[in-house]
Coordinates of C-alpha atoms in Angstrom, one line a residue:
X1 CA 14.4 1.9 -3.1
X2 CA 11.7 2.4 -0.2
X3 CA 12.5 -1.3 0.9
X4 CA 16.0 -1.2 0.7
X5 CA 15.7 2.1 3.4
X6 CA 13.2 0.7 5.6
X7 CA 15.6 -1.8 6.8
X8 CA 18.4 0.9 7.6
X9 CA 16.2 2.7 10.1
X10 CA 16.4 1.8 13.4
X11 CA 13.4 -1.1 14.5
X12 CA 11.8 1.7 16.7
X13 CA 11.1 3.4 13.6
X14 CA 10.6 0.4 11.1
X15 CA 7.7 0.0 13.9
X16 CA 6.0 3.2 13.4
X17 CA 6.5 3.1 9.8
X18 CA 4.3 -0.5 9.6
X19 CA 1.7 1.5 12.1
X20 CA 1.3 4.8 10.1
X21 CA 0.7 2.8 7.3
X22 CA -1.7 0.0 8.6
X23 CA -3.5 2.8 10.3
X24 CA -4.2 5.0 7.1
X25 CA -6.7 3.2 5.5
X26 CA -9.4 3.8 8.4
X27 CA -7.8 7.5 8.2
X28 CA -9.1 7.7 5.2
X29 CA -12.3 6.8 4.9
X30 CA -13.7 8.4 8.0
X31 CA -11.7 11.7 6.6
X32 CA -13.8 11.4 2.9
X33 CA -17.2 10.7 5.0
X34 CA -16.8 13.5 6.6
X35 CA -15.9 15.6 3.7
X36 CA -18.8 14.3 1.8
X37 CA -21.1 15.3 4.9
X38 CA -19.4 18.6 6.3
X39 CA -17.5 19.7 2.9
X40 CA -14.7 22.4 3.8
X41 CA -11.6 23.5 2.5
X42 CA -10.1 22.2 5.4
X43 CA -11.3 18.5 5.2
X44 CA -10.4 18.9 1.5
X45 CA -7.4 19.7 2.3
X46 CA -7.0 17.3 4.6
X47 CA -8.7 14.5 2.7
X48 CA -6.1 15.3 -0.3
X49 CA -3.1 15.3 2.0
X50 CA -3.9 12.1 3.7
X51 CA -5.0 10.3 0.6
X52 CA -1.5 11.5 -0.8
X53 CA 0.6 9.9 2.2
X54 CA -1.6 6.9 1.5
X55 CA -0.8 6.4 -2.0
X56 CA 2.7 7.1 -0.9
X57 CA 2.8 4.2 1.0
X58 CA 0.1 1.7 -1.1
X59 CA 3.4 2.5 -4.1
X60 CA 6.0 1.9 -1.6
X61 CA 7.6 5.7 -2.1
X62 CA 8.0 6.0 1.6

């Protein structure tokens, strides 16, 4: 269904789409380095919600 949806949006925001999700890898493991060197609920926090919008997009739900 995801693919079917990207190519209703508008190309401005088919572009952002393809950055957010090319740019979530790095996101990711600078975010669980840090967590494993400076561990706070924040970063866990953090580290969970951006590891979740990752998997989101790795299993085409977004």
């Amino acid at each position: 269904m995801s693919r079917l949806y990207r190519y209703r949006l508008p190309p401005w925001c088919r572009t952002w789409l393809y950055v957010i999700e090319k740019s979530l890898l790095p996101i990711v493991i600078f975010q669980a380095l840090r967590t494993i060197i400076f561990p706070t609920t924040f970063d866990i926090f953090l580290l969970g919600l951006v590891l979740g919008l990752y998997l989101a997009f790795k299993y085409k739900w977004i």
